[in-house]
């Protein structure tokens, strides 16, 4: 079967659980790699009740099968509504949808359960609901086959990063800062087999929890609250000793590592040194910046032999305080900091566009994982199709 050009909608809702991004892209086969053009992008906040349900399910110590079943279908309805609204606003039609779903549990390494040891993952958001509502086939459930091939099921964005940003003369680091921060490093002039990609650690996750807990805000808009605080260096230094940050790639993280329990302990540590709420938020912001820069210095810099564009996407790119901290840490390492929209891709659109590309790869039975990034033994065709 030969690949064909298609207009694909990608859907993404990340670990911050703040809403849904839809990216509509035109994808066509190319001589060396597919060509991708962003047609439209829209963002939609979760209704408050749905966001509460998502957050309650993530890393929950206990829940019910009824709650999980309802959440699976409710998210499918929300995703379908978001794509419908995007098509109406942009007056566009689509051939295919790619939906990552909402990760509620991700265990990339084998652990013992019921007498067997295995890795597992679960993303919810019923794909058949989306397909039925829109009359368009949906590719979803992208992680499992990579994991069954020995990978960690993540990161899945490196394919898009390579297709869009690989450059013959300049090294490129694509740093996404959502709930979790992840990077893709592409040395100048190298093929996809030289890509390095992994989760650097917390992105907005700890900051968002503190903003809600301490200020009643869903996030620290523009980093203005953190800007009014002072970093508590003993707390930051202790946090950086977390073994995760020294773990060699491939590695992935989620709420299991840096969710509300971690954030609550982080706040408790801050309170031993300062009662000022802004100081705790400033320290959490510094933690994200330091772990991103530290990951680059420890695992990436040696392979980047030429000038490096450090291109940031995700909600964290809108946080001026975080971006200033990153600039201060990365420029001495030879990196030129930029937002992805300076390269033609809105900072909120990249992950959704990545799942549009993965859906196109799945539809055309082409491998979608970058095995060197996930740790898989081979490239595999990711996901499954919900037909109409």
CSV table of C-alpha atoms in Angstrom, one decimal:
chain,number,residue,atom,x,y,z
A,1,UNK,CA,0.0,0.0,0.0
A,2,UNK,CA,1.5,3.3,-1.0
A,3,UNK,CA,1.1,6.3,1.3
A,4,UNK,CA,-1.1,9.2,0.2
A,5,UNK,CA,-1.6,12.8,1.2
A,6,UNK,CA,-4.2,13.4,3.9
A,7,UNK,CA,-5.5,16.1,6.1
A,8,UNK,CA,-5.3,14.8,9.7
A,9,UNK,CA,-6.5,16.2,13.0
A,10,UNK,CA,-4.3,15.5,16.0
A,11,UNK,CA,-5.7,15.6,19.5
A,12,UNK,CA,-3.7,16.1,22.7
A,13,UNK,CA,-4.5,16.5,26.3
A,14,UNK,CA,-1.4,16.3,28.5
A,15,UNK,CA,-0.4,15.5,32.1
A,16,UNK,CA,-1.4,19.1,33.2
A,17,UNK,CA,-5.0,18.1,32.4
A,18,UNK,CA,-5.7,21.7,31.5
A,19,UNK,CA,-7.5,21.1,28.3
A,20,UNK,CA,-7.5,19.8,24.7
A,21,UNK,CA,-5.3,21.0,21.8
A,22,UNK,CA,-6.4,20.2,18.2
A,23,UNK,CA,-3.9,20.6,15.3
A,24,UNK,CA,-5.0,20.1,11.7
A,25,UNK,CA,-2.1,19.3,9.4
A,26,UNK,CA,-1.7,18.3,5.8
A,27,UNK,CA,0.7,15.4,5.5
A,28,UNK,CA,2.1,14.1,2.2
A,29,UNK,CA,4.7,11.4,1.5
A,30,UNK,CA,8.2,12.7,0.6
A,31,UNK,CA,11.4,11.2,-0.8
A,32,UNK,CA,13.2,11.0,2.6
A,33,UNK,CA,10.5,11.9,5.1
A,34,UNK,CA,6.9,13.1,5.1
A,35,UNK,CA,6.1,16.8,4.5
A,36,UNK,CA,3.9,18.5,7.1
A,37,UNK,CA,2.0,21.7,6.9
A,38,UNK,CA,0.0,23.1,9.8
A,39,UNK,CA,-3.5,24.1,8.6
A,40,UNK,CA,-5.1,25.1,11.9
A,41,UNK,CA,-4.8,24.9,15.6
A,42,UNK,CA,-7.4,25.4,18.4
A,43,UNK,CA,-7.3,25.0,22.1
A,44,UNK,CA,-10.2,24.2,24.5
A,45,UNK,CA,-10.2,24.2,28.3
A,46,UNK,CA,-11.7,21.2,30.0
A,47,UNK,CA,-15.1,21.9,31.7
A,48,UNK,CA,-14.4,22.2,35.4
A,49,UNK,CA,-16.2,18.9,36.3
A,50,UNK,CA,-14.3,17.0,33.6
A,51,UNK,CA,-10.9,18.4,34.8
A,52,UNK,CA,-11.7,17.3,38.4
A,53,UNK,CA,-12.6,13.8,37.1
A,54,UNK,CA,-9.3,13.6,35.1
A,55,UNK,CA,-7.2,14.7,38.0
A,56,UNK,CA,-8.9,12.4,40.4
A,57,UNK,CA,-8.2,9.4,38.1
A,58,UNK,CA,-4.6,10.2,37.6
A,59,UNK,CA,-2.3,8.4,40.0
A,60,UNK,CA,-5.4,7.6,42.2
A,61,UNK,CA,-4.9,5.2,45.1
A,62,UNK,CA,-8.4,3.9,44.6
A,63,UNK,CA,-11.2,4.5,42.2
A,64,UNK,CA,-14.1,2.5,40.7
A,65,UNK,CA,-14.5,0.7,37.4
A,66,UNK,CA,-17.7,2.8,36.8
A,67,UNK,CA,-15.7,6.0,37.2
A,68,UNK,CA,-13.0,4.9,34.8
A,69,UNK,CA,-15.6,3.7,32.2
A,70,UNK,CA,-17.5,6.9,32.4
A,71,UNK,CA,-14.3,9.0,32.1
A,72,UNK,CA,-13.2,7.0,29.1
A,73,UNK,CA,-16.5,7.8,27.2
A,74,UNK,CA,-16.8,11.4,28.6
A,75,UNK,CA,-13.3,12.2,27.3
A,76,UNK,CA,-14.2,10.7,23.9
A,77,UNK,CA,-17.2,13.0,23.7
A,78,UNK,CA,-15.0,16.0,24.7
A,79,UNK,CA,-12.4,15.1,22.1
A,80,UNK,CA,-15.1,14.8,19.4
A,81,UNK,CA,-16.6,18.1,20.4
A,82,UNK,CA,-13.2,19.8,20.2
A,83,UNK,CA,-12.5,18.5,16.7
A,84,UNK,CA,-16.0,19.5,15.5
A,85,UNK,CA,-15.5,23.0,16.8
A,86,UNK,CA,-12.1,23.2,15.1
A,87,UNK,CA,-13.6,22.1,11.8
A,88,UNK,CA,-16.4,24.6,12.1
A,89,UNK,CA,-14.2,27.5,13.0
A,90,UNK,CA,-11.6,26.8,10.4
A,91,UNK,CA,-14.0,25.6,7.7
A,92,UNK,CA,-11.9,22.6,7.0
A,93,UNK,CA,-12.5,18.9,6.4
A,94,UNK,CA,-10.4,16.0,7.6
A,95,UNK,CA,-9.6,12.5,6.5
A,96,UNK,CA,-8.2,11.0,9.7
A,97,UNK,CA,-7.9,11.7,13.4
A,98,UNK,CA,-5.0,10.9,15.7
A,99,UNK,CA,-5.8,10.9,19.5
A,100,UNK,CA,-3.3,10.2,22.2
A,101,UNK,CA,-5.9,10.2,24.9
A,102,UNK,CA,-5.4,11.1,28.5
A,103,UNK,CA,-2.7,9.1,30.3
A,104,UNK,CA,-4.0,7.9,33.6
A,105,UNK,CA,-1.3,5.4,34.3
A,106,UNK,CA,2.1,4.7,32.8
A,107,UNK,CA,4.5,2.1,34.1
A,108,UNK,CA,7.3,1.8,31.6
A,109,UNK,CA,9.4,-0.7,33.5
A,110,UNK,CA,8.3,-4.3,34.4
A,111,UNK,CA,6.8,-4.8,37.8
A,112,UNK,CA,5.3,-7.8,39.5
A,113,UNK,CA,1.5,-8.1,39.5
A,114,UNK,CA,-0.7,-11.1,40.0
A,115,UNK,CA,2.2,-13.5,39.5
A,116,UNK,CA,3.7,-12.0,36.4
A,117,UNK,CA,6.2,-9.2,35.8
A,118,UNK,CA,5.4,-6.7,33.0
A,119,UNK,CA,5.2,-3.1,32.0
A,120,UNK,CA,1.9,-1.4,31.2
A,121,UNK,CA,0.2,1.8,30.2
A,122,UNK,CA,-3.4,3.2,29.9
A,123,UNK,CA,-4.7,6.1,28.0
A,124,UNK,CA,-8.4,6.8,28.1
A,125,UNK,CA,-10.7,8.7,25.7
A,126,UNK,CA,-12.9,6.2,23.7
A,127,UNK,CA,-11.7,6.4,20.1
A,128,UNK,CA,-14.8,4.7,18.7
A,129,UNK,CA,-17.0,7.5,20.2
A,130,UNK,CA,-14.8,10.1,18.3
A,131,UNK,CA,-15.0,8.1,15.1
A,132,UNK,CA,-18.8,7.7,15.4
A,133,UNK,CA,-19.4,11.3,16.2
A,134,UNK,CA,-17.4,12.7,13.3
A,135,UNK,CA,-17.7,9.9,10.7
A,136,UNK,CA,-13.9,9.8,10.4
A,137,UNK,CA,-11.5,6.9,11.4
A,138,UNK,CA,-9.4,7.5,14.5
A,139,UNK,CA,-5.9,6.1,15.3
A,140,UNK,CA,-5.2,5.8,19.0
A,141,UNK,CA,-3.5,3.7,21.7
A,142,UNK,CA,0.0,4.5,20.4
A,143,UNK,CA,2.1,3.4,23.3
A,144,UNK,CA,1.6,-0.4,23.8
A,145,UNK,CA,3.3,-1.9,20.8
A,146,UNK,CA,6.5,0.1,21.4
A,147,UNK,CA,6.4,-1.3,25.0
A,148,UNK,CA,5.9,-4.8,23.7
A,149,UNK,CA,8.9,-4.3,21.5
A,150,UNK,CA,11.0,-3.5,24.6
A,151,UNK,CA,10.5,0.3,24.6
A,152,UNK,CA,9.1,2.6,27.2
A,153,UNK,CA,6.1,3.8,25.1
A,154,UNK,CA,7.5,7.3,25.2
A,155,UNK,CA,8.6,9.8,24.1
A,156,UNK,CA,6.4,9.7,20.9
A,157,UNK,CA,7.0,13.2,19.7
A,158,UNK,CA,10.6,12.7,18.3
A,159,UNK,CA,9.3,11.6,14.9
A,160,UNK,CA,7.6,15.0,14.4
A,161,UNK,CA,10.6,16.7,15.8
A,162,UNK,CA,12.9,15.0,13.4
A,163,UNK,CA,10.6,15.5,10.4
A,164,UNK,CA,10.1,19.2,11.0
A,165,UNK,CA,13.3,20.4,12.6
A,166,UNK,CA,16.3,18.3,11.5
A,167,UNK,CA,18.9,20.6,10.0
A,168,UNK,CA,22.1,19.9,8.1
A,169,UNK,CA,24.1,22.7,9.7
A,170,UNK,CA,22.7,23.4,13.2
A,171,UNK,CA,22.0,21.1,16.0
A,172,UNK,CA,18.4,21.3,17.3
A,173,UNK,CA,17.0,20.5,20.7
A,174,UNK,CA,13.2,20.5,20.9
A,175,UNK,CA,12.1,21.0,24.5
A,176,UNK,CA,8.5,20.6,25.3
A,177,UNK,CA,7.3,21.8,28.6
A,178,UNK,CA,3.9,20.5,29.5
A,179,UNK,CA,3.0,18.8,32.8
A,180,UNK,CA,6.2,16.8,32.2
A,181,UNK,CA,9.2,18.2,30.3
A,182,UNK,CA,10.6,16.2,27.5
A,183,UNK,CA,13.3,16.9,24.9
A,184,UNK,CA,14.5,15.7,21.5
A,185,UNK,CA,18.1,16.3,20.5
A,186,UNK,CA,19.0,16.2,16.8
A,187,UNK,CA,22.7,16.6,16.0
A,188,UNK,CA,23.4,18.6,12.9
A,189,UNK,CA,23.3,16.6,9.7
A,190,UNK,CA,22.4,13.3,11.4
A,191,UNK,CA,19.7,10.7,10.7
A,192,UNK,CA,16.9,9.7,13.0
A,193,UNK,CA,19.1,6.9,14.4
A,194,UNK,CA,21.2,9.5,16.2
A,195,UNK,CA,18.3,11.3,17.9
A,196,UNK,CA,18.3,11.4,21.7
A,197,UNK,CA,15.0,11.9,23.4
A,198,UNK,CA,13.7,11.5,26.9
A,199,UNK,CA,11.7,13.1,29.7
A,200,UNK,CA,13.9,15.6,31.6
A,201,UNK,CA,11.5,15.7,34.6
A,202,UNK,CA,8.7,18.0,35.9
A,203,UNK,CA,7.6,20.7,33.6
A,204,UNK,CA,4.5,22.7,34.7
A,205,UNK,CA,3.2,19.9,37.0
A,206,UNK,CA,4.7,21.0,40.3
A,207,UNK,CA,4.3,24.7,39.5
A,208,UNK,CA,0.6,24.2,38.6
A,209,UNK,CA,-0.1,22.3,41.8
A,210,UNK,CA,1.5,25.0,43.9
A,211,UNK,CA,-0.4,27.8,42.0
A,212,UNK,CA,-3.7,26.1,42.7
A,213,UNK,CA,-2.9,25.1,46.3
A,214,UNK,CA,-1.4,28.4,47.4
A,215,UNK,CA,-3.1,31.0,45.1
A,216,UNK,CA,-6.3,29.3,43.9
A,217,UNK,CA,-5.1,29.7,40.3
A,218,UNK,CA,-4.8,27.0,37.6
A,219,UNK,CA,-1.3,28.1,36.7
A,220,UNK,CA,1.2,30.9,37.2
A,221,UNK,CA,0.3,33.1,34.3
A,222,UNK,CA,3.5,34.5,32.7
A,223,UNK,CA,5.4,33.3,35.8
A,224,UNK,CA,4.5,36.6,37.5
A,225,UNK,CA,4.0,34.9,40.9
A,226,UNK,CA,7.3,33.1,40.8
A,227,UNK,CA,9.0,36.4,39.7
A,228,UNK,CA,7.9,37.9,43.0
A,229,UNK,CA,9.6,35.1,45.0
A,230,UNK,CA,13.1,34.0,45.8
A,231,UNK,CA,14.5,30.6,45.1
A,232,UNK,CA,15.1,28.5,48.2
A,233,UNK,CA,18.4,27.0,47.3
A,234,UNK,CA,18.6,24.3,50.0
A,235,UNK,CA,15.3,22.9,48.9
A,236,UNK,CA,16.3,23.1,45.2
A,237,UNK,CA,19.6,21.4,45.9
A,238,UNK,CA,17.9,18.6,47.8
A,239,UNK,CA,15.3,18.1,45.1
A,240,UNK,CA,18.0,17.8,42.4
A,241,UNK,CA,19.4,14.8,44.3
A,242,UNK,CA,16.4,12.8,43.1
A,243,UNK,CA,17.8,9.6,41.4
A,244,UNK,CA,15.6,10.2,38.4
A,245,UNK,CA,17.6,13.1,37.2
A,246,UNK,CA,20.8,11.0,37.0
A,247,UNK,CA,19.1,8.1,35.3
A,248,UNK,CA,20.4,7.6,31.7
A,249,UNK,CA,18.0,7.7,28.8
A,250,UNK,CA,15.7,6.2,27.7
A,251,UNK,CA,13.6,7.4,30.6
A,252,UNK,CA,10.0,8.6,31.0
A,253,UNK,CA,8.2,10.3,33.9
A,254,UNK,CA,4.6,11.2,34.8
A,255,UNK,CA,2.4,11.9,37.8
A,256,UNK,CA,3.6,8.7,39.3
A,257,UNK,CA,6.9,10.5,39.9
A,258,UNK,CA,6.1,14.2,40.1
A,259,UNK,CA,2.4,14.4,40.8
A,260,UNK,CA,0.5,15.8,43.8
A,261,UNK,CA,2.2,13.7,46.4
A,262,UNK,CA,5.6,14.8,45.2
A,263,UNK,CA,4.4,18.5,45.0
A,264,UNK,CA,3.0,18.3,48.6
A,265,UNK,CA,6.3,17.0,49.9
A,266,UNK,CA,8.1,19.7,48.0
A,267,UNK,CA,5.9,22.4,49.6
A,268,UNK,CA,6.5,20.9,53.0
A,269,UNK,CA,10.3,21.2,52.4
A,270,UNK,CA,9.9,24.9,51.3
A,271,UNK,CA,7.9,25.7,54.4
A,272,UNK,CA,10.9,24.8,56.6
A,273,UNK,CA,12.8,27.7,55.1
A,274,UNK,CA,10.1,30.2,54.1
A,275,UNK,CA,6.4,30.9,54.6
A,276,UNK,CA,6.2,33.1,51.5
A,277,UNK,CA,4.1,31.4,48.9
A,278,UNK,CA,5.9,33.1,46.0
A,279,UNK,CA,9.2,31.6,47.2
A,280,UNK,CA,7.8,28.1,46.9
A,281,UNK,CA,6.7,28.8,43.4
A,282,UNK,CA,10.0,30.4,42.4
A,283,UNK,CA,11.8,27.3,43.7
A,284,UNK,CA,9.5,24.9,41.7
A,285,UNK,CA,10.1,27.0,38.6
A,286,UNK,CA,13.9,26.8,39.2
A,287,UNK,CA,13.6,23.0,39.6
A,288,UNK,CA,12.1,22.7,36.1
A,289,UNK,CA,14.7,25.0,34.6
A,290,UNK,CA,17.6,23.3,36.4
A,291,UNK,CA,16.5,19.8,35.4
A,292,UNK,CA,16.0,20.8,31.8
A,293,UNK,CA,19.5,22.4,31.6
A,294,UNK,CA,21.1,19.6,33.7
A,295,UNK,CA,19.6,17.0,31.3
A,296,UNK,CA,21.0,18.8,28.3
A,297,UNK,CA,24.5,19.2,29.9
A,298,UNK,CA,24.7,15.6,31.2
A,299,UNK,CA,23.2,13.6,28.3
A,300,UNK,CA,23.1,15.8,25.2
A,301,UNK,CA,25.7,18.5,24.9
A,302,UNK,CA,28.6,16.1,24.0
A,303,UNK,CA,26.8,15.0,20.8
A,304,UNK,CA,25.9,18.6,19.7
A,305,UNK,CA,29.1,19.6,17.9
A,306,UNK,CA,27.8,22.8,16.2
A,307,UNK,CA,25.6,25.7,17.1
A,308,UNK,CA,22.4,24.6,18.8
A,309,UNK,CA,18.9,26.0,18.6
A,310,UNK,CA,17.1,25.2,21.8
A,311,UNK,CA,13.4,25.4,20.7
A,312,UNK,CA,10.8,25.4,23.4
A,313,UNK,CA,7.1,24.4,23.0
A,314,UNK,CA,4.2,23.7,25.4
A,315,UNK,CA,2.6,25.9,28.0
A,316,UNK,CA,5.9,26.5,29.7
A,317,UNK,CA,7.1,28.5,26.8
A,318,UNK,CA,4.5,31.2,27.9
A,319,UNK,CA,6.1,31.4,31.4
A,320,UNK,CA,8.5,34.4,31.1
A,321,UNK,CA,10.2,33.6,34.5
A,322,UNK,CA,10.9,30.0,33.5
A,323,UNK,CA,12.2,31.1,30.1
A,324,UNK,CA,14.5,33.7,31.7
A,325,UNK,CA,15.9,31.0,34.0
A,326,UNK,CA,16.4,28.6,31.1
A,327,UNK,CA,18.2,31.3,29.1
A,328,UNK,CA,20.6,32.0,32.0
A,329,UNK,CA,21.4,28.3,32.3
A,330,UNK,CA,21.5,27.3,28.6
A,331,UNK,CA,23.3,30.2,26.9
A,332,UNK,CA,26.6,29.5,28.7
A,333,UNK,CA,26.3,25.9,27.3
A,334,UNK,CA,26.2,27.3,23.7
A,335,UNK,CA,22.4,27.2,23.2
A,336,UNK,CA,20.3,29.8,21.5
A,337,UNK,CA,16.8,29.8,23.2
A,338,UNK,CA,13.7,30.3,21.0
A,339,UNK,CA,10.0,29.4,21.1
A,340,UNK,CA,8.7,27.0,18.5
A,341,UNK,CA,6.4,29.6,17.0
A,342,UNK,CA,9.6,31.4,15.8
A,343,UNK,CA,10.0,28.3,13.6
A,344,UNK,CA,6.3,28.4,12.4
A,345,UNK,CA,4.7,26.1,14.9
A,346,UNK,CA,2.6,27.5,17.8
A,347,UNK,CA,3.9,26.4,21.2
A,348,UNK,CA,0.6,24.7,22.1
A,349,UNK,CA,0.3,22.9,18.8
A,350,UNK,CA,3.3,20.7,18.6
A,351,UNK,CA,2.2,17.6,20.5
A,352,UNK,CA,-1.2,17.6,18.8
A,353,UNK,CA,0.6,17.8,15.4
A,354,UNK,CA,2.8,14.9,16.5
A,355,UNK,CA,-0.2,12.7,17.0
A,356,UNK,CA,-1.6,13.7,13.7
A,357,UNK,CA,1.6,12.5,12.1
A,358,UNK,CA,1.6,9.3,14.1
A,359,UNK,CA,-2.0,8.6,12.9
A,360,UNK,CA,-0.9,9.1,9.3
A,361,UNK,CA,2.0,6.7,9.9
A,362,UNK,CA,-0.4,4.1,11.4
A,363,UNK,CA,-2.9,4.5,8.6
A,364,UNK,CA,-0.1,3.9,6.1
A,365,UNK,CA,1.4,1.0,8.1
A,366,UNK,CA,4.6,2.8,8.7
A,367,UNK,CA,6.7,2.6,11.9
A,368,UNK,CA,6.0,5.6,14.1
A,369,UNK,CA,8.4,5.1,17.0
A,370,UNK,CA,11.9,6.3,17.1
A,371,UNK,CA,13.4,3.2,18.6
A,372,UNK,CA,16.6,4.8,19.7
A,373,UNK,CA,14.5,7.2,21.8
A,374,UNK,CA,12.1,4.8,23.4
A,375,UNK,CA,14.5,2.0,23.8
A,376,UNK,CA,12.5,-0.4,21.6
A,377,UNK,CA,14.3,-3.2,19.8
A,378,UNK,CA,12.9,-2.1,16.4
A,379,UNK,CA,10.6,0.3,14.7
A,380,UNK,CA,6.9,-0.7,14.9
A,381,UNK,CA,3.6,0.5,13.5
A,382,UNK,CA,1.9,2.2,16.5
A,383,UNK,CA,-1.7,2.3,17.5
A,384,UNK,CA,-5.0,0.9,16.3
A,385,UNK,CA,-7.7,2.2,14.1
A,386,UNK,CA,-11.4,2.8,15.1
A,387,UNK,CA,-13.3,2.6,11.8
A,388,UNK,CA,-16.7,4.1,10.9
